[in-house]
Each structure stands twice: as structure tokens, then as C-alpha cells.
Tab-separated table of C-alpha atoms in Angstrom:
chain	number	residue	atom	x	y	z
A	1	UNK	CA	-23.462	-15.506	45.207
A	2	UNK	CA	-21.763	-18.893	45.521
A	3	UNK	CA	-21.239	-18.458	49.246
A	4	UNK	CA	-24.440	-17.368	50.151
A	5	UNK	CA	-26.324	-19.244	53.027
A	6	UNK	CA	-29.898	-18.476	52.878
A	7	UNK	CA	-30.203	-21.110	55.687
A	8	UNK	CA	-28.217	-18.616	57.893
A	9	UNK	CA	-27.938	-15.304	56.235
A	10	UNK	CA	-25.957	-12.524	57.885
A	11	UNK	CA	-27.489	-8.764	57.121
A	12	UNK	CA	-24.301	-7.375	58.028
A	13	UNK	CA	-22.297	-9.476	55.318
A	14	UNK	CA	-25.158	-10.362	52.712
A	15	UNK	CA	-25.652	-8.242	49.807
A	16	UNK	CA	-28.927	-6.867	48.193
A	17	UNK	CA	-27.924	-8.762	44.991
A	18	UNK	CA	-27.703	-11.954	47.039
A	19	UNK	CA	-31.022	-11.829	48.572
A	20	UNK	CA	-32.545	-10.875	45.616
A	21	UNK	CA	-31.036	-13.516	43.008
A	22	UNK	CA	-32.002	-15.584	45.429
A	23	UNK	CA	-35.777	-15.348	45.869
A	24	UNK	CA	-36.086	-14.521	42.076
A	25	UNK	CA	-33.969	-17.128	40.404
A	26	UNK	CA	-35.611	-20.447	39.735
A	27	UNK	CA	-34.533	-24.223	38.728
A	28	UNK	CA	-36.202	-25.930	35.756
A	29	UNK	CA	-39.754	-26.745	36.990
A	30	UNK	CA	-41.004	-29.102	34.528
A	31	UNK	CA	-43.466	-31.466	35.592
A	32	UNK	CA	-44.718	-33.862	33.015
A	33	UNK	CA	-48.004	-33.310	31.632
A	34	UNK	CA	-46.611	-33.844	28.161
A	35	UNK	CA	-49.717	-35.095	26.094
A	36	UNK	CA	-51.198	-31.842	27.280
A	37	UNK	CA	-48.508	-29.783	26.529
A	38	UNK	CA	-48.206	-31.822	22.881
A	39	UNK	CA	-51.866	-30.828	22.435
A	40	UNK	CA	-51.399	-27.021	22.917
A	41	UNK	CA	-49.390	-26.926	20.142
A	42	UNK	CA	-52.340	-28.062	17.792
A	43	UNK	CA	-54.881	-26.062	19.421
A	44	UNK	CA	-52.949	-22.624	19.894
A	45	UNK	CA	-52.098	-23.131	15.889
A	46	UNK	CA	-55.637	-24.598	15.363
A	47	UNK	CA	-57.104	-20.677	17.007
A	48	UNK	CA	-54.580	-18.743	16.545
A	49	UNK	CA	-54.263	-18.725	13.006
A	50	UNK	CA	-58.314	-18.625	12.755
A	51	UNK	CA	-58.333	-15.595	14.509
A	52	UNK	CA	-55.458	-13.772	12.123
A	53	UNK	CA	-57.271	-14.951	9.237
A	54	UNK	CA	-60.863	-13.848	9.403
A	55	UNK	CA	-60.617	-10.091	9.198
A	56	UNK	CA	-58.334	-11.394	6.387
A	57	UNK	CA	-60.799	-14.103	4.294
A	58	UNK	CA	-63.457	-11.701	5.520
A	59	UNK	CA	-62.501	-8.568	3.650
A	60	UNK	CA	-61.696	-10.771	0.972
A	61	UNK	CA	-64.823	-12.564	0.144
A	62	UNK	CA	-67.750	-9.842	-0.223
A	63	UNK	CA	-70.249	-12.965	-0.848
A	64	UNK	CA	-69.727	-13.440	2.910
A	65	UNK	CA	-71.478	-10.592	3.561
A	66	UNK	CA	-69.955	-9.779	6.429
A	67	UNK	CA	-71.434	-6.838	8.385
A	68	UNK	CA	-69.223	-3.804	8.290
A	69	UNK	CA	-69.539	-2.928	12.347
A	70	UNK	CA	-68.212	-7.100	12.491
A	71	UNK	CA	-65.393	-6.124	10.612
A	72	UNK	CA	-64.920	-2.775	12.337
A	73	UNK	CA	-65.243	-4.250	15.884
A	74	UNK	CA	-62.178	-6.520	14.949
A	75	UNK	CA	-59.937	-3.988	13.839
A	76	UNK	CA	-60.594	-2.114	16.371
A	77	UNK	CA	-60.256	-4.497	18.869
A	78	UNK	CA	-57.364	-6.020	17.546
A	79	UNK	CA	-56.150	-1.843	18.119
A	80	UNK	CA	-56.509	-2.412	21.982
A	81	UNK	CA	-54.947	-5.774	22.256
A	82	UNK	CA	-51.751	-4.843	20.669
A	83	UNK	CA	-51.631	-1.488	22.608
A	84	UNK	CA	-51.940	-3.513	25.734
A	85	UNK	CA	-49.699	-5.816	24.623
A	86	UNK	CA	-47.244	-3.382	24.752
A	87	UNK	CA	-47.384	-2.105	28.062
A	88	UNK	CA	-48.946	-4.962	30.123
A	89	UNK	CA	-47.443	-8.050	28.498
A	90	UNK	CA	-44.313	-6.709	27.381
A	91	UNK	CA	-42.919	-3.273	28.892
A	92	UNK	CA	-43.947	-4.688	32.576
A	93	UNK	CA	-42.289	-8.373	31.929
A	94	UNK	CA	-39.432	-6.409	30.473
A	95	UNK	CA	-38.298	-4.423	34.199
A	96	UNK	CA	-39.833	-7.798	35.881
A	97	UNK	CA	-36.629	-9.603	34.526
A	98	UNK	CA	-33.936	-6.936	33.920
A	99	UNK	CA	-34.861	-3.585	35.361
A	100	UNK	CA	-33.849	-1.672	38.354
A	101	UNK	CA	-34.454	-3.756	41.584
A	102	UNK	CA	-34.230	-7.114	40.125
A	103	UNK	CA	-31.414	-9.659	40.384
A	104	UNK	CA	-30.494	-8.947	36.758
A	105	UNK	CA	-30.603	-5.109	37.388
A	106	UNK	CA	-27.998	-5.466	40.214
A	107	UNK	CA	-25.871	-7.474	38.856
A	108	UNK	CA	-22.627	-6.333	37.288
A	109	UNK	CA	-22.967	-3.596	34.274
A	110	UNK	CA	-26.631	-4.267	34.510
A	111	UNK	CA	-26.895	-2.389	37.917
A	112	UNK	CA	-24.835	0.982	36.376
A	113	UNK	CA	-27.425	2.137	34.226
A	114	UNK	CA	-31.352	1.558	33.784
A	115	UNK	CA	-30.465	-0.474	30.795
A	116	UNK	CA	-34.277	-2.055	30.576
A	117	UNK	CA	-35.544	1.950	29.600
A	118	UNK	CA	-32.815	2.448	27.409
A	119	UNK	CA	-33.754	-0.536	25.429
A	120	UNK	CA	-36.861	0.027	25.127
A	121	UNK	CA	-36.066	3.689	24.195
A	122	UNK	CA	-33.671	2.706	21.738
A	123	UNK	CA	-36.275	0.258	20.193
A	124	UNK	CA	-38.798	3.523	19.913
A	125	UNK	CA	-35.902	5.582	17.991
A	126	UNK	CA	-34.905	3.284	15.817
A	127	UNK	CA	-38.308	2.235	14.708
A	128	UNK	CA	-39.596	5.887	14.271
A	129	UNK	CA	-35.961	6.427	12.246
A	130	UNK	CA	-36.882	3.624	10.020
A	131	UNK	CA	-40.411	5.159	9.228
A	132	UNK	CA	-39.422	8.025	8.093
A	133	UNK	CA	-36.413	6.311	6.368
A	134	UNK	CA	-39.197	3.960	4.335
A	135	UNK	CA	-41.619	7.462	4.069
A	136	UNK	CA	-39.353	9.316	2.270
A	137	UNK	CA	-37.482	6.315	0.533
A	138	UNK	CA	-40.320	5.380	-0.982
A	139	UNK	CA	-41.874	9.283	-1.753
A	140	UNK	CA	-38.306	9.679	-3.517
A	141	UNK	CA	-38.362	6.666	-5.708
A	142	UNK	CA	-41.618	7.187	-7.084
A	143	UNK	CA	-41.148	10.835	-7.358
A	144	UNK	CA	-44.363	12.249	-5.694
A	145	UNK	CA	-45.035	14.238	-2.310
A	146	UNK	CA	-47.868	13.161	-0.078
A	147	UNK	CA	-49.713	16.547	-0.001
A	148	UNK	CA	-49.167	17.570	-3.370
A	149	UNK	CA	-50.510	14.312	-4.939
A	150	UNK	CA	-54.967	13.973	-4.596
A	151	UNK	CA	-54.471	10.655	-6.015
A	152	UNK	CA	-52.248	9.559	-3.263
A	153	UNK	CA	-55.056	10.996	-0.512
A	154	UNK	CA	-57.969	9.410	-2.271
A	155	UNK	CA	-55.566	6.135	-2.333
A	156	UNK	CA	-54.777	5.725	1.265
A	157	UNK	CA	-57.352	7.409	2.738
A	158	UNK	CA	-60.797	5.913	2.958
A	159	UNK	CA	-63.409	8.053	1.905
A	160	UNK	CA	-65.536	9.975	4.153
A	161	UNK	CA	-68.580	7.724	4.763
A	162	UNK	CA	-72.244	8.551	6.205
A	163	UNK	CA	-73.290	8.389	9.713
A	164	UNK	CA	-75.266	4.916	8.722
A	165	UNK	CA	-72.186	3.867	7.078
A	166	UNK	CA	-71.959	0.825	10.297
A	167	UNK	CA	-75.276	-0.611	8.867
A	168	UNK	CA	-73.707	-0.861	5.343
A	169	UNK	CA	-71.700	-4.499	4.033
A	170	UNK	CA	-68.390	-4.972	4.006
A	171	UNK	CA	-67.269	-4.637	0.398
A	172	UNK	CA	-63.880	-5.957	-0.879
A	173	UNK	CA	-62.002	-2.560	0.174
A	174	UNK	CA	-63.297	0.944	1.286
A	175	UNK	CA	-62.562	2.200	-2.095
A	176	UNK	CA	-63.728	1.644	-5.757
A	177	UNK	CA	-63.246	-1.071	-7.876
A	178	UNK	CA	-60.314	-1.129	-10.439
A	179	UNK	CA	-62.812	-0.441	-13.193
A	180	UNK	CA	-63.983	2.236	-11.234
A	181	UNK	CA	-60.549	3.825	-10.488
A	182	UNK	CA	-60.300	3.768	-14.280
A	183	UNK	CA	-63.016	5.705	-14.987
A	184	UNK	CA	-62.011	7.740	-12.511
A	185	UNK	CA	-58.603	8.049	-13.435
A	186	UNK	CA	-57.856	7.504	-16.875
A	187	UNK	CA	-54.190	7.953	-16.134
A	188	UNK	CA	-54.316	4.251	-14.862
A	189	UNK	CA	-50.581	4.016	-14.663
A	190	UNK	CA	-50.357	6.525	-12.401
A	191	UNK	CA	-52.879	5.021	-9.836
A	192	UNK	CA	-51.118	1.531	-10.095
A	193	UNK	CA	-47.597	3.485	-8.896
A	194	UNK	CA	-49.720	4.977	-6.484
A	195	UNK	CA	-51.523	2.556	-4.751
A	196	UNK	CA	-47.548	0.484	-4.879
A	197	UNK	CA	-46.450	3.387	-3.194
A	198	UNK	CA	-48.815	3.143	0.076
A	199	UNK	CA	-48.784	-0.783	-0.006
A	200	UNK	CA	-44.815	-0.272	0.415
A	201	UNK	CA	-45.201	2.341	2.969
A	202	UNK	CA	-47.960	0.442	4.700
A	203	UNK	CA	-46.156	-3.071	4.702
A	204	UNK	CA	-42.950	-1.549	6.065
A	205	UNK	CA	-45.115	-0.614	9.451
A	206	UNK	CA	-46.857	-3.901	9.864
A	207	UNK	CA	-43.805	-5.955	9.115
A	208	UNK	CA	-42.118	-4.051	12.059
A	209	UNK	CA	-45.631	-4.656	14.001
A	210	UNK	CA	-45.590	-8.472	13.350
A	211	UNK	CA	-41.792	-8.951	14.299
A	212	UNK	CA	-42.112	-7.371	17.801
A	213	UNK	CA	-45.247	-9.679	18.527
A	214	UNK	CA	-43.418	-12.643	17.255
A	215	UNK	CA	-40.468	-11.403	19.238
A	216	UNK	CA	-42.968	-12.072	22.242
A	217	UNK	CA	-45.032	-15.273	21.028
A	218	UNK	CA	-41.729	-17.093	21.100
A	219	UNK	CA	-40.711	-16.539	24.450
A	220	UNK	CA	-43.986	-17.815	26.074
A	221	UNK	CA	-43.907	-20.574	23.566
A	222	UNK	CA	-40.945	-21.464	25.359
A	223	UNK	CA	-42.153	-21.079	28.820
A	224	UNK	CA	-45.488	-22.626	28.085
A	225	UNK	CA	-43.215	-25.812	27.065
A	226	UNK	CA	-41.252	-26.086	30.168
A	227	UNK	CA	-43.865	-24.155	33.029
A	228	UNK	CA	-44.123	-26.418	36.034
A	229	UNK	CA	-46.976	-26.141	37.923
A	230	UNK	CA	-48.530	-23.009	36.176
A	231	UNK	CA	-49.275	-24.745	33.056
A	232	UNK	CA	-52.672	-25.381	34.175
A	233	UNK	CA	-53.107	-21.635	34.299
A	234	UNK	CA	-51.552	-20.525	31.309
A	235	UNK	CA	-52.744	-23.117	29.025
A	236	UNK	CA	-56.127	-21.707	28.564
A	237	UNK	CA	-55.308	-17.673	28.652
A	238	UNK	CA	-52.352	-18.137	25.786
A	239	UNK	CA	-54.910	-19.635	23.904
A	240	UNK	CA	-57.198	-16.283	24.411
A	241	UNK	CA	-53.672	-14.648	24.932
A	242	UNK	CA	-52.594	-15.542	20.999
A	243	UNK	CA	-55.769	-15.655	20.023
A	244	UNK	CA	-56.626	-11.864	20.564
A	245	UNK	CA	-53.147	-10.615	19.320
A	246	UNK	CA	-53.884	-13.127	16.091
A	247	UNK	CA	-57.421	-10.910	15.424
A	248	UNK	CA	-55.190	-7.611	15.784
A	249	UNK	CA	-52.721	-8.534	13.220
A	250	UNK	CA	-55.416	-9.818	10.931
A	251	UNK	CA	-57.629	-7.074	11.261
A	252	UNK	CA	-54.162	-4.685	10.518
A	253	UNK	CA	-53.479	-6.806	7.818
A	254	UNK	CA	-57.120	-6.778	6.111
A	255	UNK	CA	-56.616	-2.729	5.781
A	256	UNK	CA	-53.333	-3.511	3.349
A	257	UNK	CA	-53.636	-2.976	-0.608
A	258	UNK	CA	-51.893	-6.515	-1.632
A	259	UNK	CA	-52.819	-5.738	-5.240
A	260	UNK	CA	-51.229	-8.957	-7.207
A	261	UNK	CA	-49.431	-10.431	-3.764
A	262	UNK	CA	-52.520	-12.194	-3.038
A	263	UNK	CA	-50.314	-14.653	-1.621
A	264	UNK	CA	-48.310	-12.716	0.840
A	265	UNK	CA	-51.407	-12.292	3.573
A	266	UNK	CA	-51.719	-16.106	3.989
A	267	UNK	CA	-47.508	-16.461	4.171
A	268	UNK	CA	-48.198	-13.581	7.055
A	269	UNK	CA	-50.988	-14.682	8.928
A	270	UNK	CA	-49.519	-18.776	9.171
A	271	UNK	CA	-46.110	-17.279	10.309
A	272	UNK	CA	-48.054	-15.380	13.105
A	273	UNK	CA	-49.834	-18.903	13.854
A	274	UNK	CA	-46.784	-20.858	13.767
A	275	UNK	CA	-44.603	-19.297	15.808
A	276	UNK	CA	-45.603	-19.932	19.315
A	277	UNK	CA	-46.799	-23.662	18.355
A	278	UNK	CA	-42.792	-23.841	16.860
A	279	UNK	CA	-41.353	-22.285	20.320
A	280	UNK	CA	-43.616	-24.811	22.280
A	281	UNK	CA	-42.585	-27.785	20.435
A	282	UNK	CA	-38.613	-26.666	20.581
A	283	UNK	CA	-39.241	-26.031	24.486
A	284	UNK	CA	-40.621	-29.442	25.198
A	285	UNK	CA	-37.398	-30.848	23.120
A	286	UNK	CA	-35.270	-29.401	25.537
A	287	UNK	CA	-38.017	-29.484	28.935
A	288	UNK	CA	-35.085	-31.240	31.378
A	289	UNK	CA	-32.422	-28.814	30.152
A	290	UNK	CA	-33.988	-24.826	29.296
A	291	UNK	CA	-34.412	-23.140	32.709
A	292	UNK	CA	-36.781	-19.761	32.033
A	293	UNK	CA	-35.756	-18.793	35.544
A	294	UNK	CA	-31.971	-18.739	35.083
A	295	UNK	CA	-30.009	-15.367	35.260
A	296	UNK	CA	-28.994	-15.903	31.274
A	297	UNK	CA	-32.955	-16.870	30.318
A	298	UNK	CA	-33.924	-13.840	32.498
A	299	UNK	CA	-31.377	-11.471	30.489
A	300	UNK	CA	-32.443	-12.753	26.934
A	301	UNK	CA	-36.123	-12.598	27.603
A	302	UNK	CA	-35.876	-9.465	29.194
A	303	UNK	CA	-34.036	-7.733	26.450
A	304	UNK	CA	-36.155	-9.506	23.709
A	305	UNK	CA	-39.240	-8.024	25.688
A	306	UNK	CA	-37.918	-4.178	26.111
A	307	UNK	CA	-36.964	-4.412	22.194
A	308	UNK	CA	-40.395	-5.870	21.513
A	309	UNK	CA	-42.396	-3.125	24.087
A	310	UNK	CA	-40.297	-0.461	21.687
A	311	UNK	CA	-41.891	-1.713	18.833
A	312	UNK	CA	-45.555	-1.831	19.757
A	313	UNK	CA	-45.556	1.449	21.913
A	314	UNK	CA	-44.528	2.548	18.895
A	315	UNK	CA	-46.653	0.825	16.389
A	316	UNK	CA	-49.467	0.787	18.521
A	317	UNK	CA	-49.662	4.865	19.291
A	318	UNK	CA	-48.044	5.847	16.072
A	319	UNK	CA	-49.601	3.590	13.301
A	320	UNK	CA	-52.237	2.744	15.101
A	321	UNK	CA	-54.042	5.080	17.113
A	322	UNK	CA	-52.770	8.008	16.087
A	323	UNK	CA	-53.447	7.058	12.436
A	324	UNK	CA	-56.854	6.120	12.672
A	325	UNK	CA	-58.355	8.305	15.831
A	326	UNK	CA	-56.053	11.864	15.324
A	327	UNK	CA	-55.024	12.097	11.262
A	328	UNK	CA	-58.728	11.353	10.118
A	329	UNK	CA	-60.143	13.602	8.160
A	330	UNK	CA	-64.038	11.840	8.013
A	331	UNK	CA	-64.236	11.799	11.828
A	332	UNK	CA	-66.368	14.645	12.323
A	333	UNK	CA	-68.877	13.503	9.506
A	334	UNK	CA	-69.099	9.768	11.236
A	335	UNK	CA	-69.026	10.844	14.866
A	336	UNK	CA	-71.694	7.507	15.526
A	337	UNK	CA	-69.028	5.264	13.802
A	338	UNK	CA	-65.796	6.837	16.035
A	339	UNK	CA	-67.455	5.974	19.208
A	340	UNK	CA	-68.004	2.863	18.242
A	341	UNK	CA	-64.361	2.148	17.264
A	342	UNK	CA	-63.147	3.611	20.408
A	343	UNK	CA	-65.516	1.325	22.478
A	344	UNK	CA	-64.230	-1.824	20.548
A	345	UNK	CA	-60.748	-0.292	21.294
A	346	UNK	CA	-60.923	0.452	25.019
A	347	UNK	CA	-62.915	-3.385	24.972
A	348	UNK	CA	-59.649	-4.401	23.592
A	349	UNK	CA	-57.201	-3.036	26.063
A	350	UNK	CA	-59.467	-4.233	28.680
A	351	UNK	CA	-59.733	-7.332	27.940
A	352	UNK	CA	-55.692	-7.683	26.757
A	353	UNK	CA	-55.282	-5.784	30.122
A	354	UNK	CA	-56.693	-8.270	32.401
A	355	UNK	CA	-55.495	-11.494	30.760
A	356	UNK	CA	-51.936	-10.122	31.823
A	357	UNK	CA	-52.963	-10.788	35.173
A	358	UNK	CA	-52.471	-15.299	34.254
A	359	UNK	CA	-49.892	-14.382	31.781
């Protein structure tokens, strides 16, 4: 690479590598603009973290009266930004930077193997293996089976609802009160281990769902902080860019039994907010000296986003889709409501989709 010429290049001596390191590689492009750049850390915070928390504060506060098909259209939303996520923002940046083809991908061990696949592959396995690790981890140390236990079903599944169950408010939960579980259930001991049970099998998933987006929201906190003359562009669409993912992992988050953690959504949703402000302000400390287009910047982003497109192919089809859309057992007696959530899905994706075309 060192004694490459592209002033006078030779096809009979130069290699494939060389041509492409060459047109892909980049020097540090910064080009001033820093009260703007200050700015977006305040106002991608400032939206970002509004977004995560409504679905949150909404489900929350009843006296809101927030309408349920509000609340349903950001879950379900939220459902086709993070899919999209996955595949257009992530899986696609991922072979950009170190699949086959690219100067990473050529070079050295890198150009043996489609390494960019096997991460993300790897990422898919190891997530599914920890699933079922926290499934039955958790199914063992409270000593009950899924099928065998109604309490468990009525627990974390939502109860079948009418076909004008959209027009109805959104109450604190879709499920009774805990003076109503108790009449219910006298055996109120047993519903407490219960509902413990499906928060810890619940959080486990969107813990892993959070890290892989946070994964990606500090890498273009990064690049927002040192883009040259793109930061014009990608200044307003990370701000719909992290706003959008924020309303997903709210909207996840909202469908979570807390119980006495009442704390822990708010610790979530301002970690989600602060991360790509945090990854903005450490890439304008080092502007003159981070290069994003660098062979080692390429490698580390490009692994970080094949680990991270693991993750929410995963999360995304899996917990998700699958959950809510394939494993329902109302769907048939709210066929109104379904079509609705797959609209507000596909709107998701869409939208997600096409905002990958800025960044």
C-alpha cells in the first residue's frame, strides 16, 4: 500500500487491495461548525430521551388518558424501527466497512474468510444461547414450568380483548390491579414469584435489545462529532434517526412488569438518551485526531455493527415480532386491532428504512 501511485497506477503491478483502500479510505474531514455540533448534543438528548420516555410516563399515568391505539401505534412502531435498524442501519454498514469486497475484507486474515457474516452469526447464537440460558435459569429457580403454570399465562400474557378494544383507554397495565389479582388469587405469594419470574425473563431480552442499539448510537455519535461536510445532512435525520429508535425502546420498555423498581425505567430510558449526546461530545474532544475513515476505525465500527445487527435480527424477529404477531393467542378474536399493529409496524420499517438512505 505504501508504494502505491494512484497518480500513475500500473494494472499489471497494482493490486485489488490497493485500488480499493484507496478510494475507500479517508483522512479526518472535520470542518468546524462547532457551535452547531455543541448544540446537537442538547437537542439529540433534549428528543431523544422524550421519545423513550412517553410510552414510558404514558403507561404510567392513567390520568393522562392516553388513547390505547396512541399507545399501540408506538409500540408498534417502535417494532419496525428497530427491525430496520437491524438490517438497514446496521447489517448493511456492517459489510460496507469489513465485508467481502471492501478494503478491510481484502486485507490480510480479513480477506480468508467472510468474517463480517460470521460475526453477525455468532452474535445471533450467542444471543439465542443466552435466552434460553435466562428461560430455563429462571423456570428452575422458581421451580415452575411455563405450560403447566395458568398463573404464569394469565401473568405474561395479556388477556384476550374485544374487537373495540382500540377505542378503549390506556389503563396502567393490560391486566388487573393488585387488589384485583388478590381476589383473584388468594395465593398472593405465588403471583408476586410469578409476575418476578416474567419481569426477569422479560428484562434479560430488552437489556440485550438496548445494548446492541447503544452499541450503534455510539458510533454515529462519534461520526456525527467529527463528519466533514455531511454534517449538514446528518444533523437533522440522527435527530429523527435517535429519535424513532428512542420511541421503540420506550414503547418495549412500557410492556415490562417493574413491580417495586419503579426506578429502573427512568435509569434505562436516560442511558438510551445519553449515549449518543456522550459519543458526540467525546468525538468533538478528539475532532483533529479520530479519523472514522481509517482502516482501524473501519475494523472497530464494522465489528461493533455485525455484533450489534446479531442482536436486533435477533431481538427484533424473535422477541419482537414473533412474540407479539405468531405466539398470540387473542389474535383471531381482535383481527381489527392486528391490522392495525401491523400497519404501525410496516409504517415503522418504512420510515426507519428510508432515513438509512442520509444515515
Amino acid at each position: 500500500m505504501s508504494s502505491f501511485n494512484p497518480s500513475n497506477v500500473d494494472l499489471n503491478t497494482a493490486s485489488k487491495e490497493d485500488i480499493i483502500c484507496y478510494l475507500s479510505l479517508s483522512e479526518n474531514e472535520y470542518n468546524g461548525h462547532l457551535a452547531a455540533r455543541i448544540s446537537s448534543i442538547f437537542v439529540i438528548f433534549v428528543t431523544s430521551t422524550a421519545f423513550t420516555l412517553f410510552p414510558v410516563v404514558a403507561q404510567r399515568l392513567p390520568r393522562w388518558r392516553i388513547p390505547r391505539h396512541v399507545y399501540l401505534f408506538a409500540r408498534y412502531f417502535g417494532t419496525g424501527v428497530i427491525v430496520a435498524t437491524a438490517f438497514i442501519h446496521l447489517l448493511d454498514p456492517a459489510y460496507q466497512r469489513i465485508g467481502p469486497g471492501t478494503c478491510i475484507g481484502m486485507s490480510g486474515v480479513w480477506g480468508e474468510y467472510s468474517w463480517c457474516a460470521a460475526i453477525v452469526l455468532s452474535s445471533v447464537i450467542l444471543i439465542f444461547l443466552m435466552d434460553v440460558g435466562a428461560e430455563v435459569y429462571v423456570e428452575w429457580k422458581y421451580n415452575v414450568q411455563r405450560e403447566a403454570n395458568a398463573t404464569a399465562a394469565f401473568i405474561t400474557q395479556p388477556a384476550c380483548s374485544s374487537p373495540h378494544a382500540s377505542s378503549d383507554r390506556l389503563t396502567a397495565r393490560e391486566m388487573p390491579s393488585p387488589a384485583r389479582i388478590k381476589d383473584i388469587y388468594p395465593h398472593a405469594d405465588e403471583v408476586s414469584v410469578t409476575s418476578e419470574r416474567a419481569f426477569r425473563q422479560d428484562i434479560a431480552a430488552f437489556l440485550i435489545l438496548e445494548f446492541g442499539i447503544i452499541f450503534h448510537s455510539v458510533i454515529i455519535g462519534l461520526n456525527l462529532g467529527v463528519a466533514g461536510d455531511e454534517f449538514a445532512t446528518l444533523y437533522p435525520v440522527l435527530v429523527f434517526h435517535q429519535s424513532f429508535e428512542g420511541l421503540g425502546i420506550g414503547a418495549r420498555m412500557s410492556a415490562l412488569h417493574f413491580g417495586k423498581r419503579r426506578w429502573l425505567p427512568w435509569v434505562l430510558c436516560l442511558a438510551y438518551g445519553l449515549t449518543t449526546p456522550v459519543a458526540i461530545a467525546i468525538g468533538l474532544g478528539v475532532r483533529t485526531l479520530y479519523n472514522p475513515g481509517s482502516k482501524a476505525a473501519l475494523t472497530v465500527q464494522g465489528v461493533l455493527d455485525a455484533i450489534s445487527a446479531g442482536i436486533l435480527i435477533y431481538s427484533g424477529l424473535v422477541e419482537l415480532l414473533a412474540r407479539d404477531f405468531l405466539f398470540d393467542p387473542c389474535r383471531t378474536k381482535r383481527r381489527g386491532q392486528i391490522l392495525y399493529m401491523l400497519g404501525c409496524t410496516l409504517l415503522g420499517a418504512g420510515i426507519m428504512a428510508l432515513v438509512g438512505k442520509w444515515a
